[in-house]
Amino acid sequence: MATQDHKNTGAQPEEQEDAQPEPLPAPAGAQESADTQGVDDLLDEIDGVLESNAEEFVRGFVQKGGQ
Amino acid sequence: MHRVMGTETEYGIIAPGLLSANPTLLSSQVVNAYAATLREGLGNLAGTRWDYTDEAPLADARGWRLDRSAAHPTQLTDEAPVLTAEQIALERGEPADSAVLMNLVLNNGARLYVDHAHPEYSSPEVTNPHDAVLWDRAGDHVALTAMRRIASTPGFSPVHLYKNNTDNKSVSYGSHENYLVPRRVPFSQLAASLIPFFVSRQVLCGSGRVGIGALNQAPGYQISQRADFFENEIGLETTVRRPIINTRDEPHAVAEKYRRLHVIIGDANLNEVSNYLKLGTTALVLSLIEHGLAPLPELADPVRALQVISHDPTLTATVELADGRRLTGLNLQEIYFSAASRAADADPQTADVLRRWEGLLGTLRTDPSAAAGQVDWVAKLKVLQAYRDRDSLEWGDARLGLIDLQYADLRPDKGIYHRLARRGDVELLVGQAEVERAAVEPPRDTRAYFRGKCISTFPAQVVGASWDSIIFELPSQERLQRVQTREPLRGTAALTEQLFEQASDAEDFLARLLSGPEPSVAP
């Protein structure tokens, strides 16, 4: 999962399939560590904004019925 | 592609500092906070009463009307909700008799109101999926504006709004779509072709959910927020025994000519591409049905199939057709895509929907995780999976539940979707400036233009409104003047912009409207 992290951020991602049938493989180690770094950054960022006390917060989110 | 459509979003709502707060009261705070913001900006009150005259929530598209005594109380949506004295008393520092707004018609033509125990934004009518995404996002902006207003008001506990569809305990709330359909199309035909489409379209536009079952009985991840809350194939209800096809026949337009297809099965989308395709592909399938070209891959058990597809994020599970074949959700979508691509008009937006639909089906077939920029359930799953990998979390872990919830938090700093968007990890279709403008300006090519402009131009004289009427109170007239707007494609800027520019006041406007060369801008 982590290996695809930043590939679909352009304006027209579907076109990549047509336009780039066989992208040249990047040096495997470098690509992998860059992606891992991206995921680590993302998780660090989310860690910083998650509500404190997950269990209590999730338990407290009680809604009344809707449509 | 040109079809009148619109969206409705019921937001999840809590005040974390006041967990016992009545949700109807909190929802009314959202409506009133937005009213206060409008009043401040425009120097006048944009609040209007909702005109319930033409509401018919118990009319069934199959040709009958449910008796009021047999209806679930929540189905009586044609009655104005009333806050009880007890609810009012909960509000700190407010006298019990102060006027509490439960409904606003906005200057962009939308409705913001208290629906059951949630604030709901119903978008103005638009004519294409791109505009539907834009005015749906405008609703999120309205909700965020209200939230910020409440947070900055002394004495009020901050309210959080979530664009999701379940509290993951036992409750679901809706995000509906509406499509105008000619009445001559038999309802049974609509239902037959739409059921397999609705069962499978979640692979493109599901929002993802941590937990399995309506009561969250089992740990796990599934594609759809809503799938486990559906129990019937066809029915009138929206709050109990939910049906895949809702039969509410409330056209909000000339009833002899139109149906309003009320779609209740969708997930609320944050990702703009998911939302765009949800609306765009559905509009294309409706065109197929109208032309007698729609595929009919009849399912053996649609409700079961809806859940089987939702419960399998690998997209490999198959469901049984009435003829015994077994297909995946992607297979079903490919059947509809093929029919649509053969039949479609060549207009640019149709071509764009088709190109994206095909591209995304291809991506999902080969590597679902590569669709994280376009599909909510994939983006959410990627974040969850990364947490599971890093911290060895089981699906039942509360932190994963929190990530699911916070993905839909509308606050830009707290919402995980919004964080992903800011990082450039998701594809955007509309810009922030455009969204802010759509929050205060109506679409120009439907009757929403007439509604929105009446409210912004004559705020003091417009005392009520609904989808198909505007009510004026004029000093010179003893009786209220009710202008009907029963043709969704009239009342456009092309037909009425000059009238708004020329009229010196509301009296003059109505006189010109009723006597001018175009007497039926709003027939």
JSON list of C-alpha atoms in Angstrom, two decimals, chain B residues 159-344:
[
{"chain": "B", "resi": 159, "resn": "VAL", "atom": "CA", "xyz": [-20.08, 22.43, 18.17]},
{"chain": "B", "resi": 160, "resn": "HIS", "atom": "CA", "xyz": [-18.37, 19.98, 15.82]},
{"chain": "B", "resi": 161, "resn": "LEU", "atom": "CA", "xyz": [-19.93, 18.97, 12.52]},
{"chain": "B", "resi": 162, "resn": "TYR", "atom": "CA", "xyz": [-19.05, 15.80, 10.62]},
{"chain": "B", "resi": 163, "resn": "LYS", "atom": "CA", "xyz": [-19.84, 14.97, 7.01]},
{"chain": "B", "resi": 164, "resn": "ASN", "atom": "CA", "xyz": [-20.44, 11.29, 7.64]},
{"chain": "B", "resi": 165, "resn": "ASN", "atom": "CA", "xyz": [-23.42, 8.97, 7.91]},
{"chain": "B", "resi": 166, "resn": "THR", "atom": "CA", "xyz": [-23.22, 6.99, 11.13]},
{"chain": "B", "resi": 167, "resn": "ASP", "atom": "CA", "xyz": [-22.29, 7.28, 14.79]},
{"chain": "B", "resi": 168, "resn": "ASN", "atom": "CA", "xyz": [-21.04, 3.70, 14.54]},
{"chain": "B", "resi": 169, "resn": "LYS", "atom": "CA", "xyz": [-23.28, 2.62, 17.40]},
{"chain": "B", "resi": 170, "resn": "SER", "atom": "CA", "xyz": [-26.70, 2.09, 15.85]},
{"chain": "B", "resi": 171, "resn": "VAL", "atom": "CA", "xyz": [-27.67, 5.28, 14.08]},
{"chain": "B", "resi": 172, "resn": "SER", "atom": "CA", "xyz": [-27.36, 6.42, 10.48]},
{"chain": "B", "resi": 173, "resn": "TYR", "atom": "CA", "xyz": [-28.26, 9.74, 8.90]},
{"chain": "B", "resi": 174, "resn": "GLY", "atom": "CA", "xyz": [-28.47, 10.57, 5.27]},
{"chain": "B", "resi": 175, "resn": "SER", "atom": "CA", "xyz": [-26.87, 12.34, 2.43]},
{"chain": "B", "resi": 176, "resn": "HIS", "atom": "CA", "xyz": [-29.40, 12.32, -0.35]},
{"chain": "B", "resi": 177, "resn": "GLU", "atom": "CA", "xyz": [-29.33, 13.09, -4.03]},
{"chain": "B", "resi": 178, "resn": "ASN", "atom": "CA", "xyz": [-32.22, 14.33, -6.12]},
{"chain": "B", "resi": 179, "resn": "TYR", "atom": "CA", "xyz": [-32.66, 14.01, -9.88]},
{"chain": "B", "resi": 180, "resn": "LEU", "atom": "CA", "xyz": [-35.45, 15.38, -12.01]},
{"chain": "B", "resi": 181, "resn": "VAL", "atom": "CA", "xyz": [-36.95, 12.66, -14.17]},
{"chain": "B", "resi": 182, "resn": "PRO", "atom": "CA", "xyz": [-39.84, 12.88, -16.65]},
{"chain": "B", "resi": 183, "resn": "ARG", "atom": "CA", "xyz": [-42.96, 11.38, -15.15]},
{"chain": "B", "resi": 184, "resn": "ARG", "atom": "CA", "xyz": [-43.63, 9.34, -18.28]},
{"chain": "B", "resi": 185, "resn": "VAL", "atom": "CA", "xyz": [-40.79, 6.97, -17.28]},
{"chain": "B", "resi": 186, "resn": "PRO", "atom": "CA", "xyz": [-42.49, 4.14, -15.34]},
{"chain": "B", "resi": 187, "resn": "PHE", "atom": "CA", "xyz": [-41.24, 3.98, -11.78]},
{"chain": "B", "resi": 188, "resn": "SER", "atom": "CA", "xyz": [-40.87, 0.20, -11.95]},
{"chain": "B", "resi": 189, "resn": "GLN", "atom": "CA", "xyz": [-38.36, 0.62, -14.80]},
{"chain": "B", "resi": 190, "resn": "LEU", "atom": "CA", "xyz": [-36.38, 3.16, -12.84]},
{"chain": "B", "resi": 191, "resn": "ALA", "atom": "CA", "xyz": [-36.25, 0.86, -9.84]},
{"chain": "B", "resi": 192, "resn": "ALA", "atom": "CA", "xyz": [-35.30, -2.28, -11.76]},
{"chain": "B", "resi": 193, "resn": "SER", "atom": "CA", "xyz": [-32.27, -0.75, -13.46]},
{"chain": "B", "resi": 194, "resn": "LEU", "atom": "CA", "xyz": [-31.20, 1.43, -10.57]},
{"chain": "B", "resi": 195, "resn": "ILE", "atom": "CA", "xyz": [-31.07, -1.28, -7.90]},
{"chain": "B", "resi": 196, "resn": "PRO", "atom": "CA", "xyz": [-28.01, -3.17, -9.26]},
{"chain": "B", "resi": 197, "resn": "PHE", "atom": "CA", "xyz": [-26.38, 0.18, -10.06]},
{"chain": "B", "resi": 198, "resn": "PHE", "atom": "CA", "xyz": [-26.89, 1.54, -6.54]},
{"chain": "B", "resi": 199, "resn": "VAL", "atom": "CA", "xyz": [-25.75, -1.74, -5.01]},
{"chain": "B", "resi": 200, "resn": "SER", "atom": "CA", "xyz": [-22.44, -1.53, -6.89]},
{"chain": "B", "resi": 201, "resn": "ARG", "atom": "CA", "xyz": [-21.61, 2.19, -7.27]},
{"chain": "B", "resi": 202, "resn": "GLN", "atom": "CA", "xyz": [-20.16, 2.28, -3.73]},
{"chain": "B", "resi": 203, "resn": "VAL", "atom": "CA", "xyz": [-16.89, 0.95, -5.16]},
{"chain": "B", "resi": 204, "resn": "LEU", "atom": "CA", "xyz": [-16.46, 4.42, -6.72]},
{"chain": "B", "resi": 205, "resn": "CYS", "atom": "CA", "xyz": [-18.07, 6.62, -4.11]},
{"chain": "B", "resi": 206, "resn": "GLY", "atom": "CA", "xyz": [-18.29, 4.81, -0.77]},
{"chain": "B", "resi": 207, "resn": "SER", "atom": "CA", "xyz": [-16.82, 6.77, 2.12]},
{"chain": "B", "resi": 208, "resn": "GLY", "atom": "CA", "xyz": [-15.51, 3.82, 4.12]},
{"chain": "B", "resi": 209, "resn": "ARG", "atom": "CA", "xyz": [-16.40, 2.72, 7.62]},
{"chain": "B", "resi": 210, "resn": "VAL", "atom": "CA", "xyz": [-14.58, 1.05, 10.52]},
{"chain": "B", "resi": 211, "resn": "GLY", "atom": "CA", "xyz": [-16.93, -1.60, 11.87]},
{"chain": "B", "resi": 212, "resn": "ILE", "atom": "CA", "xyz": [-19.35, -4.15, 10.47]},
{"chain": "B", "resi": 213, "resn": "GLY", "atom": "CA", "xyz": [-23.09, -4.34, 11.06]},
{"chain": "B", "resi": 214, "resn": "ALA", "atom": "CA", "xyz": [-25.72, -1.73, 11.89]},
{"chain": "B", "resi": 215, "resn": "LEU", "atom": "CA", "xyz": [-24.82, -2.11, 15.57]},
{"chain": "B", "resi": 216, "resn": "ASN", "atom": "CA", "xyz": [-21.08, -2.28, 14.86]},
{"chain": "B", "resi": 217, "resn": "GLN", "atom": "CA", "xyz": [-21.17, -5.88, 16.05]},
{"chain": "B", "resi": 218, "resn": "ALA", "atom": "CA", "xyz": [-17.97, -7.02, 14.36]},
{"chain": "B", "resi": 219, "resn": "PRO", "atom": "CA", "xyz": [-14.57, -5.41, 13.87]},
{"chain": "B", "resi": 220, "resn": "GLY", "atom": "CA", "xyz": [-13.37, -4.71, 10.34]},
{"chain": "B", "resi": 221, "resn": "TYR", "atom": "CA", "xyz": [-13.45, -2.20, 7.52]},
{"chain": "B", "resi": 222, "resn": "GLN", "atom": "CA", "xyz": [-16.06, -1.78, 4.83]},
{"chain": "B", "resi": 223, "resn": "ILE", "atom": "CA", "xyz": [-16.52, 0.35, 1.73]},
{"chain": "B", "resi": 224, "resn": "SER", "atom": "CA", "xyz": [-19.79, 2.07, 2.60]},
{"chain": "B", "resi": 225, "resn": "GLN", "atom": "CA", "xyz": [-20.99, 4.11, 5.57]},
{"chain": "B", "resi": 226, "resn": "ARG", "atom": "CA", "xyz": [-24.61, 3.30, 4.81]},
{"chain": "B", "resi": 227, "resn": "ALA", "atom": "CA", "xyz": [-24.79, -0.28, 3.45]},
{"chain": "B", "resi": 228, "resn": "ASP", "atom": "CA", "xyz": [-25.51, -2.04, 6.73]},
{"chain": "B", "resi": 229, "resn": "PHE", "atom": "CA", "xyz": [-28.48, 0.25, 7.46]},
{"chain": "B", "resi": 230, "resn": "PHE", "atom": "CA", "xyz": [-30.54, -0.85, 4.45]},
{"chain": "B", "resi": 231, "resn": "GLU", "atom": "CA", "xyz": [-33.19, -3.53, 4.82]},
{"chain": "B", "resi": 232, "resn": "ASN", "atom": "CA", "xyz": [-35.54, -3.24, 1.84]},
{"chain": "B", "resi": 233, "resn": "GLU", "atom": "CA", "xyz": [-35.39, -3.01, -1.94]},
{"chain": "B", "resi": 234, "resn": "ILE", "atom": "CA", "xyz": [-38.17, -0.45, -2.42]},
{"chain": "B", "resi": 235, "resn": "GLY", "atom": "CA", "xyz": [-40.15, 1.66, 0.04]},
{"chain": "B", "resi": 236, "resn": "LEU", "atom": "CA", "xyz": [-41.33, 5.03, 1.27]},
{"chain": "B", "resi": 237, "resn": "GLU", "atom": "CA", "xyz": [-39.36, 5.18, 4.50]},
{"chain": "B", "resi": 238, "resn": "THR", "atom": "CA", "xyz": [-36.10, 7.05, 4.94]},
{"chain": "B", "resi": 239, "resn": "THR", "atom": "CA", "xyz": [-35.51, 6.69, 8.68]},
{"chain": "B", "resi": 240, "resn": "VAL", "atom": "CA", "xyz": [-36.63, 3.11, 9.37]},
{"chain": "B", "resi": 241, "resn": "ARG", "atom": "CA", "xyz": [-36.52, -0.08, 7.25]},
{"chain": "B", "resi": 242, "resn": "ARG", "atom": "CA", "xyz": [-34.50, 1.92, 4.72]},
{"chain": "B", "resi": 243, "resn": "PRO", "atom": "CA", "xyz": [-35.00, 0.93, 1.07]},
{"chain": "B", "resi": 244, "resn": "ILE", "atom": "CA", "xyz": [-32.41, 0.92, -1.74]},
{"chain": "B", "resi": 245, "resn": "ILE", "atom": "CA", "xyz": [-35.01, 2.77, -3.83]},
{"chain": "B", "resi": 246, "resn": "ASN", "atom": "CA", "xyz": [-37.02, 5.43, -2.03]},
{"chain": "B", "resi": 247, "resn": "THR", "atom": "CA", "xyz": [-40.49, 5.97, -3.41]},
{"chain": "B", "resi": 248, "resn": "ARG", "atom": "CA", "xyz": [-41.25, 9.38, -1.92]},
{"chain": "B", "resi": 249, "resn": "ASP", "atom": "CA", "xyz": [-43.18, 11.14, -4.68]},
{"chain": "B", "resi": 250, "resn": "GLU", "atom": "CA", "xyz": [-42.72, 14.78, -3.83]},
{"chain": "B", "resi": 251, "resn": "PRO", "atom": "CA", "xyz": [-41.72, 16.38, -7.12]},
{"chain": "B", "resi": 252, "resn": "HIS", "atom": "CA", "xyz": [-41.42, 19.99, -5.89]},
{"chain": "B", "resi": 253, "resn": "ALA", "atom": "CA", "xyz": [-42.30, 20.82, -9.49]},
{"chain": "B", "resi": 254, "resn": "VAL", "atom": "CA", "xyz": [-45.16, 20.36, -11.97]},
{"chain": "B", "resi": 255, "resn": "ALA", "atom": "CA", "xyz": [-46.32, 16.94, -10.81]},
{"chain": "B", "resi": 256, "resn": "GLU", "atom": "CA", "xyz": [-47.85, 15.94, -14.13]},
{"chain": "B", "resi": 257, "resn": "LYS", "atom": "CA", "xyz": [-44.51, 16.38, -15.90]},
{"chain": "B", "resi": 258, "resn": "TYR", "atom": "CA", "xyz": [-41.83, 15.44, -13.41]},
{"chain": "B", "resi": 259, "resn": "ARG", "atom": "CA", "xyz": [-40.71, 13.06, -10.75]},
{"chain": "B", "resi": 260, "resn": "ARG", "atom": "CA", "xyz": [-37.97, 13.93, -8.31]},
{"chain": "B", "resi": 261, "resn": "LEU", "atom": "CA", "xyz": [-35.99, 10.75, -7.82]},
{"chain": "B", "resi": 262, "resn": "HIS", "atom": "CA", "xyz": [-35.00, 10.88, -4.16]},
{"chain": "B", "resi": 263, "resn": "VAL", "atom": "CA", "xyz": [-31.86, 8.78, -3.70]},
{"chain": "B", "resi": 264, "resn": "ILE", "atom": "CA", "xyz": [-31.14, 7.90, -0.08]},
{"chain": "B", "resi": 265, "resn": "ILE", "atom": "CA", "xyz": [-28.49, 5.21, -0.42]},
{"chain": "B", "resi": 266, "resn": "GLY", "atom": "CA", "xyz": [-25.40, 7.35, -1.00]},
{"chain": "B", "resi": 267, "resn": "ASP", "atom": "CA", "xyz": [-22.58, 8.09, 1.43]},
{"chain": "B", "resi": 268, "resn": "ALA", "atom": "CA", "xyz": [-21.67, 11.70, 2.15]},
{"chain": "B", "resi": 269, "resn": "ASN", "atom": "CA", "xyz": [-18.49, 12.38, 0.18]},
{"chain": "B", "resi": 270, "resn": "LEU", "atom": "CA", "xyz": [-15.62, 14.65, 1.05]},
{"chain": "B", "resi": 271, "resn": "ASN", "atom": "CA", "xyz": [-13.58, 13.66, -1.99]},
{"chain": "B", "resi": 272, "resn": "GLU", "atom": "CA", "xyz": [-14.80, 15.80, -4.87]},
{"chain": "B", "resi": 273, "resn": "VAL", "atom": "CA", "xyz": [-14.12, 13.18, -7.53]},
{"chain": "B", "resi": 274, "resn": "SER", "atom": "CA", "xyz": [-16.12, 10.56, -5.59]},
{"chain": "B", "resi": 275, "resn": "ASN", "atom": "CA", "xyz": [-18.99, 13.02, -5.31]},
{"chain": "B", "resi": 276, "resn": "TYR", "atom": "CA", "xyz": [-18.73, 14.05, -8.97]},
{"chain": "B", "resi": 277, "resn": "LEU", "atom": "CA", "xyz": [-18.84, 10.46, -10.16]},
{"chain": "B", "resi": 278, "resn": "LYS", "atom": "CA", "xyz": [-21.64, 9.54, -7.75]},
{"chain": "B", "resi": 279, "resn": "LEU", "atom": "CA", "xyz": [-23.81, 12.24, -9.34]},
{"chain": "B", "resi": 280, "resn": "GLY", "atom": "CA", "xyz": [-22.46, 12.00, -12.89]},
{"chain": "B", "resi": 281, "resn": "THR", "atom": "CA", "xyz": [-22.72, 8.24, -13.32]},
{"chain": "B", "resi": 282, "resn": "THR", "atom": "CA", "xyz": [-26.20, 8.20, -11.77]},
{"chain": "B", "resi": 283, "resn": "ALA", "atom": "CA", "xyz": [-27.33, 10.91, -14.20]},
{"chain": "B", "resi": 284, "resn": "LEU", "atom": "CA", "xyz": [-25.95, 8.87, -17.11]},
{"chain": "B", "resi": 285, "resn": "VAL", "atom": "CA", "xyz": [-27.79, 5.75, -15.96]},
{"chain": "B", "resi": 286, "resn": "LEU", "atom": "CA", "xyz": [-31.02, 7.76, -15.68]},
{"chain": "B", "resi": 287, "resn": "SER", "atom": "CA", "xyz": [-30.57, 8.84, -19.30]},
{"chain": "B", "resi": 288, "resn": "LEU", "atom": "CA", "xyz": [-30.10, 5.22, -20.30]},
{"chain": "B", "resi": 289, "resn": "ILE", "atom": "CA", "xyz": [-33.32, 4.27, -18.53]},
{"chain": "B", "resi": 290, "resn": "GLU", "atom": "CA", "xyz": [-35.22, 7.12, -20.19]},
{"chain": "B", "resi": 291, "resn": "HIS", "atom": "CA", "xyz": [-34.06, 5.93, -23.61]},
{"chain": "B", "resi": 292, "resn": "GLY", "atom": "CA", "xyz": [-34.80, 2.29, -22.90]},
{"chain": "B", "resi": 293, "resn": "LEU", "atom": "CA", "xyz": [-31.09, 1.44, -23.10]},
{"chain": "B", "resi": 294, "resn": "ALA", "atom": "CA", "xyz": [-30.31, 0.58, -19.48]},
{"chain": "B", "resi": 295, "resn": "PRO", "atom": "CA", "xyz": [-28.85, -2.78, -18.60]},
{"chain": "B", "resi": 296, "resn": "LEU", "atom": "CA", "xyz": [-30.82, -4.91, -16.20]},
{"chain": "B", "resi": 297, "resn": "PRO", "atom": "CA", "xyz": [-28.47, -7.27, -14.35]},
{"chain": "B", "resi": 298, "resn": "GLU", "atom": "CA", "xyz": [-31.14, -8.39, -11.89]},
{"chain": "B", "resi": 299, "resn": "LEU", "atom": "CA", "xyz": [-29.71, -9.41, -8.53]},
{"chain": "B", "resi": 300, "resn": "ALA", "atom": "CA", "xyz": [-30.90, -12.46, -6.63]},
{"chain": "B", "resi": 301, "resn": "ASP", "atom": "CA", "xyz": [-30.81, -10.61, -3.30]},
{"chain": "B", "resi": 302, "resn": "PRO", "atom": "CA", "xyz": [-30.01, -6.89, -3.67]},
{"chain": "B", "resi": 303, "resn": "VAL", "atom": "CA", "xyz": [-29.85, -6.02, 0.03]},
{"chain": "B", "resi": 304, "resn": "ARG", "atom": "CA", "xyz": [-27.49, -8.90, 0.72]},
{"chain": "B", "resi": 305, "resn": "ALA", "atom": "CA", "xyz": [-25.42, -7.99, -2.35]},
{"chain": "B", "resi": 306, "resn": "LEU", "atom": "CA", "xyz": [-25.12, -4.38, -1.13]},
{"chain": "B", "resi": 307, "resn": "GLN", "atom": "CA", "xyz": [-23.58, -5.63, 2.09]},
{"chain": "B", "resi": 308, "resn": "VAL", "atom": "CA", "xyz": [-21.39, -8.32, 0.51]},
{"chain": "B", "resi": 309, "resn": "ILE", "atom": "CA", "xyz": [-19.81, -5.73, -1.80]},
{"chain": "B", "resi": 310, "resn": "SER", "atom": "CA", "xyz": [-19.40, -3.23, 1.02]},
{"chain": "B", "resi": 311, "resn": "HIS", "atom": "CA", "xyz": [-17.72, -5.76, 3.29]},
{"chain": "B", "resi": 312, "resn": "ASP", "atom": "CA", "xyz": [-14.98, -6.59, 0.79]},
{"chain": "B", "resi": 313, "resn": "PRO", "atom": "CA", "xyz": [-12.40, -3.82, 0.25]},
{"chain": "B", "resi": 314, "resn": "THR", "atom": "CA", "xyz": [-10.39, -6.20, -1.99]},
{"chain": "B", "resi": 315, "resn": "LEU", "atom": "CA", "xyz": [-13.25, -5.86, -4.52]},
{"chain": "B", "resi": 316, "resn": "THR", "atom": "CA", "xyz": [-13.15, -9.55, -5.39]},
{"chain": "B", "resi": 317, "resn": "ALA", "atom": "CA", "xyz": [-16.33, -10.80, -3.67]},
{"chain": "B", "resi": 318, "resn": "THR", "atom": "CA", "xyz": [-19.08, -11.87, -6.05]},
{"chain": "B", "resi": 319, "resn": "VAL", "atom": "CA", "xyz": [-22.84, -11.55, -5.77]},
{"chain": "B", "resi": 320, "resn": "GLU", "atom": "CA", "xyz": [-25.46, -13.73, -7.38]},
{"chain": "B", "resi": 321, "resn": "LEU", "atom": "CA", "xyz": [-27.67, -12.60, -10.23]},
{"chain": "B", "resi": 322, "resn": "ALA", "atom": "CA", "xyz": [-31.20, -13.88, -10.78]},
{"chain": "B", "resi": 323, "resn": "ASP", "atom": "CA", "xyz": [-29.91, -15.88, -13.77]},
{"chain": "B", "resi": 324, "resn": "GLY", "atom": "CA", "xyz": [-27.33, -17.62, -11.60]},
{"chain": "B", "resi": 325, "resn": "ARG", "atom": "CA", "xyz": [-24.22, -15.73, -12.79]},
{"chain": "B", "resi": 326, "resn": "ARG", "atom": "CA", "xyz": [-21.86, -14.37, -10.15]},
{"chain": "B", "resi": 327, "resn": "LEU", "atom": "CA", "xyz": [-20.33, -10.90, -10.61]},
{"chain": "B", "resi": 328, "resn": "THR", "atom": "CA", "xyz": [-18.21, -8.50, -8.57]},
{"chain": "B", "resi": 329, "resn": "GLY", "atom": "CA", "xyz": [-19.22, -4.91, -7.85]},
{"chain": "B", "resi": 330, "resn": "LEU", "atom": "CA", "xyz": [-16.67, -3.81, -10.46]},
{"chain": "B", "resi": 331, "resn": "ASN", "atom": "CA", "xyz": [-18.22, -6.20, -13.03]},
{"chain": "B", "resi": 332, "resn": "LEU", "atom": "CA", "xyz": [-21.63, -4.66, -12.40]},
{"chain": "B", "resi": 333, "resn": "GLN", "atom": "CA", "xyz": [-20.25, -1.15, -12.80]},
{"chain": "B", "resi": 334, "resn": "GLU", "atom": "CA", "xyz": [-18.51, -2.18, -16.03]},
{"chain": "B", "resi": 335, "resn": "ILE", "atom": "CA", "xyz": [-21.87, -3.30, -17.43]},
{"chain": "B", "resi": 336, "resn": "TYR", "atom": "CA", "xyz": [-23.37, 0.13, -16.76]},
{"chain": "B", "resi": 337, "resn": "PHE", "atom": "CA", "xyz": [-20.26, 1.94, -17.98]},
{"chain": "B", "resi": 338, "resn": "SER", "atom": "CA", "xyz": [-20.30, 0.05, -21.29]},
{"chain": "B", "resi": 339, "resn": "ALA", "atom": "CA", "xyz": [-23.96, 0.87, -21.90]},
{"chain": "B", "resi": 340, "resn": "ALA", "atom": "CA", "xyz": [-23.41, 4.53, -21.02]},
{"chain": "B", "resi": 341, "resn": "SER", "atom": "CA", "xyz": [-20.32, 4.90, -23.21]},
{"chain": "B", "resi": 342, "resn": "ARG", "atom": "CA", "xyz": [-22.20, 3.50, -26.19]},
{"chain": "B", "resi": 343, "resn": "ALA", "atom": "CA", "xyz": [-25.19, 5.81, -25.71]},
{"chain": "B", "resi": 344, "resn": "ALA", "atom": "CA", "xyz": [-23.72, 9.03, -24.43]}
]
